[in-house]
Amino acid sequence: MKFYIDDLPVLFPYPRIYPEQYQYMCDLKHSLDAGGAALLEMPSGTGKTISLLSLIISYQSHYPEHRKLIYCSRTMSEIDKALAELKRLMQYRTSQLGYEEPFLGLGLSSRKNLCLHPSVRREKNGNVVDARCRSMTAGFVKEQKQAGMDVQLCDFHENLEDLEPHSLVPNGVWTLDDITEYGTKHVRCPYFTVRRMLPFCNVIIYSYHYLLDPKIAERVSKELSKDCIVVFDEAHNIDNVCIESLSIDLTDSSLRKATRGVQALEQKVNEVKQSDAKKLQDEYQKLVSGLQGANTASAEEQFMTNPVLPEDILQEAVPGNIRRAEHFVAFLKRFVEYLKTRMKVLHVIAETPTSFLQHVKDLTFIDAKPLRFCAERLNSLVRALQIAAVDDFQSLQQVATFATLVSTYERGFVLILEPFETENATVPNPILHFSCLDAAIAIKPVFDRFRSVVITSGTLSPLDMYPKMLQFNSVIQESYGMSLARNCFLPMVITRGGDQVSISSKFEARNDPSVVRNYGNILIEYSKIVPDGLVAFFPSYLYLESIVSSWQSMGILDEVWKYKLILVETPDPHETTLALETYRAACSNGRGAVLLSVARGKVSEGVDFDHHYGRAVIMFGIPYQYTESRILKARLEFLRDTYQIREADFLTFDAMRHAAQCLGRVLRGKDDHGIMVLADKRYGRSDKRTKLPKWIQQYITEGATNLSTDMSVALAKKFLRSMAQPFTSADQEGISWWSFGDLQDHQRKSSKMKTVENEKHDEEMDIDMT
């Protein structure tokens, strides 16, 4: 389908379009025209990704100055999905235009996912893969090989050197599988192929961290120009990603490893002093002349990059007391020993970075300034010593990162030292948390640097919270409803059980036997009536374990077992993957299954339960965060004092976005159908419901907001019977989706209304002037 939005011709690769897709594209186009940030909430399963890609690729083609799209998503599966949609779109554009556009679309993932080296790819740990890769690809390793030393190089990486960076792969859209196959066939490294081709791409699809985490962004995204269009898809958790990118935890174990790393570094310095003192002298001279001169290695070869944002890096020479290698090693040793001593306290300590630095200075005479250069100085030394096996220095790298962060940032951060893992523990297992409290710090460079930034997801409500938390002004802020020819999903609120006892996951009520039994009865009743797959979500793993244990002793699980197989999500990703495979198999072979999952877990964030894989979703309770967490308390206090966001408002917003995320798993398109059950009396209050996305709110009827278990089951049976009736594409024409003719009619009506409004406005202006 080809249509126009204002003067922009848009090629859309399907013969029909949803009304909300068209509206979404119009708002997206206007936001790109205006520049700045847009905040758009699009219903689940209504083709958000293809709408985004169709509009932006058409925009790039029509306005050639916008040549690059940076599309950020969260998980591997979402990156793959977006690449597959882009590939389909470009094939359609070629068929319509009659020629192939000069276009390159690539996706980037970690070395662990793209490595082809036979021994390295077998490693399970991403850090080990990175370290082993570096030991075979660093420039000095090649020099050692040329000098006749017995070192191993990576053939896949070596073969890239024969080609110009812009011609490593032909034009086209390359999914992660495509680029891996191409690399295998031509014996070229897929990871470095994509890294080197980034400046020449029209579309880059990768994880948020490549843009938001300064440790990674400095290596990967440094060369991207200001006229890029940036899209953060599935961005409901973007504030948490920003916070994680500038936070770090240190444990006793990591400090012990850091001590071993310092000792290994000291030994290496002494060896080099004996064998090749000029190497260290050259490095010293570079450091005297200024830091930037010392870091001349390519981004590919760097052991670590500066963990702070680019504008916060000091553009000056390294302080004199850490320029010499032996002085810096002694400095690191002293700082690590100080941290070990700090860890020995038996009470909780919470302090600001300023207070921490003062304490460091009082006890060790270490100033903040050399700490600030720690990451860069360590990177320079590891490179000067030509250390290939860098996996021994991962913990030392963590300490250097911590030192640089704590001495750079004063506001919006807190240090919390927790000596025990849990409140009741007696054996110390201390953790030092350096936590970012202000999500706006990490995303500010993105808003400052790029002209257009789009934040979009199916669950962003309430929208006004994001501009407050991330400190930006949006040019467009919109939540779209869902146009349906028949209501294909049924949202309901169960506030009480069949015995009329209120149900809630509130802390004081959650272990009440009557609440546990009523929750169990809801699961039994829905297991009886829902065909195939049923997904249930709980607020936490702890609550899931306790309720499953209670259900077992009450005989509830035995009853559910009669109707469906029972599978449980665990914190272990491997176990959860197996559970999901079994769940899907049981749904497909007719046995049916119940998957007990956790809000904020893997299942709630990245797994779709389309069609028979999810005919109902039950949200047991409201997924509030654990409010006794000291880090959360510090963040709530910061939000209240700095951005005037009340604690209760933020906690409710956070809980409701995760509840909405869980509900959205069950509906993956307008030809899908499912039941959404919110099982907690607190959902009955309008102040909670209004924080759900508009597309869910519009289909919650007043009669479905205060139900008992049996009333909800009766409604669910009626809904499932209506869904079983024949419903053809013709029934949806003009309502659920538009043909090209319907779209033209809508555009004519809109144009006419706009003309009438303009005439009315002109008349009012004339009257005012007279």
PDB file of N, CA and C in Angstrom, residues 40 75 96 147 204 236 252 258 261 314 385 421-422 569 669 692:
ATOM      1  N   LEU A  40       5.325   7.877  22.621  1.00  0.00           N
ATOM      2  CA  LEU A  40       4.156   7.293  21.961  1.00  0.00           C
ATOM      3  C   LEU A  40       3.856   5.901  22.513  1.00  0.00           C
ATOM      4  N   THR A  75      15.885  -7.071  23.917  1.00  0.00           N
ATOM      5  CA  THR A  75      16.321  -8.468  23.930  1.00  0.00           C
ATOM      6  C   THR A  75      16.755  -8.924  22.536  1.00  0.00           C
ATOM      7  N   GLN A  96       7.989  -2.502  -5.343  1.00  0.00           N
ATOM      8  CA  GLN A  96       7.142  -1.369  -5.722  1.00  0.00           C
ATOM      9  C   GLN A  96       7.888  -0.323  -6.544  1.00  0.00           C
ATOM     10  N   ALA A 147      56.927 -10.991  14.986  1.00  0.00           N
ATOM     11  CA  ALA A 147      58.285 -11.082  15.548  1.00  0.00           C
ATOM     12  C   ALA A 147      58.692 -12.536  15.793  1.00  0.00           C
ATOM     13  N   ILE A 204      20.656   0.833  12.049  1.00  0.00           N
ATOM     14  CA  ILE A 204      21.371  -0.009  13.016  1.00  0.00           C
ATOM     15  C   ILE A 204      20.354  -0.444  14.060  1.00  0.00           C
ATOM     16  N   HIS A 236       9.417   0.955  28.178  1.00  0.00           N
ATOM     17  CA  HIS A 236       8.755   1.188  29.474  1.00  0.00           C
ATOM     18  C   HIS A 236       9.733   1.098  30.639  1.00  0.00           C
ATOM     19  N   ASP A 252      33.079  -8.770  48.584  1.00  0.00           N
ATOM     20  CA  ASP A 252      34.331  -9.276  49.168  1.00  0.00           C
ATOM     21  C   ASP A 252      35.111 -10.098  48.151  1.00  0.00           C
ATOM     22  N   ALA A 258      40.508  -8.600  42.873  1.00  0.00           N
ATOM     23  CA  ALA A 258      41.184  -7.352  42.497  1.00  0.00           C
ATOM     24  C   ALA A 258      42.593  -7.314  43.092  1.00  0.00           C
ATOM     25  N   GLY A 261      44.679  -9.318  41.014  1.00  0.00           N
ATOM     26  CA  GLY A 261      44.929  -8.578  39.775  1.00  0.00           C
ATOM     27  C   GLY A 261      46.030  -7.548  39.948  1.00  0.00           C
ATOM     28  N   LEU A 314      37.638  14.553  32.241  1.00  0.00           N
ATOM     29  CA  LEU A 314      38.568  15.686  32.350  1.00  0.00           C
ATOM     30  C   LEU A 314      39.553  15.658  31.178  1.00  0.00           C
ATOM     31  N   LEU A 385      51.725  -2.565  28.769  1.00  0.00           N
ATOM     32  CA  LEU A 385      52.356  -3.830  29.175  1.00  0.00           C
ATOM     33  C   LEU A 385      52.057  -4.963  28.197  1.00  0.00           C
ATOM     34  N   GLU A 421      23.510 -10.285  53.747  1.00  0.00           N
ATOM     35  CA  GLU A 421      22.662 -10.493  52.570  1.00  0.00           C
ATOM     36  C   GLU A 421      21.193 -10.270  52.886  1.00  0.00           C
ATOM     37  N   THR A 422      20.740 -10.763  54.043  1.00  0.00           N
ATOM     38  CA  THR A 422      19.351 -10.588  54.467  1.00  0.00           C
ATOM     39  C   THR A 422      19.327 -10.023  55.881  1.00  0.00           C
ATOM     40  N   GLU A 569       8.268 -20.619  36.386  1.00  0.00           N
ATOM     41  CA  GLU A 569       9.467 -19.836  36.036  1.00  0.00           C
ATOM     42  C   GLU A 569      10.367 -19.753  37.266  1.00  0.00           C
ATOM     43  N   GLY A 669      -2.227  -9.456  18.544  1.00  0.00           N
ATOM     44  CA  GLY A 669      -2.780  -9.043  17.259  1.00  0.00           C
ATOM     45  C   GLY A 669      -4.288  -8.991  17.331  1.00  0.00           C
ATOM     46  N   LEU A 692      -3.456   2.351  33.967  1.00  0.00           N
ATOM     47  CA  LEU A 692      -3.268   1.337  32.921  1.00  0.00           C
ATOM     48  C   LEU A 692      -3.273   2.032  31.556  1.00  0.00           C
TER      49      LEU A 692
END
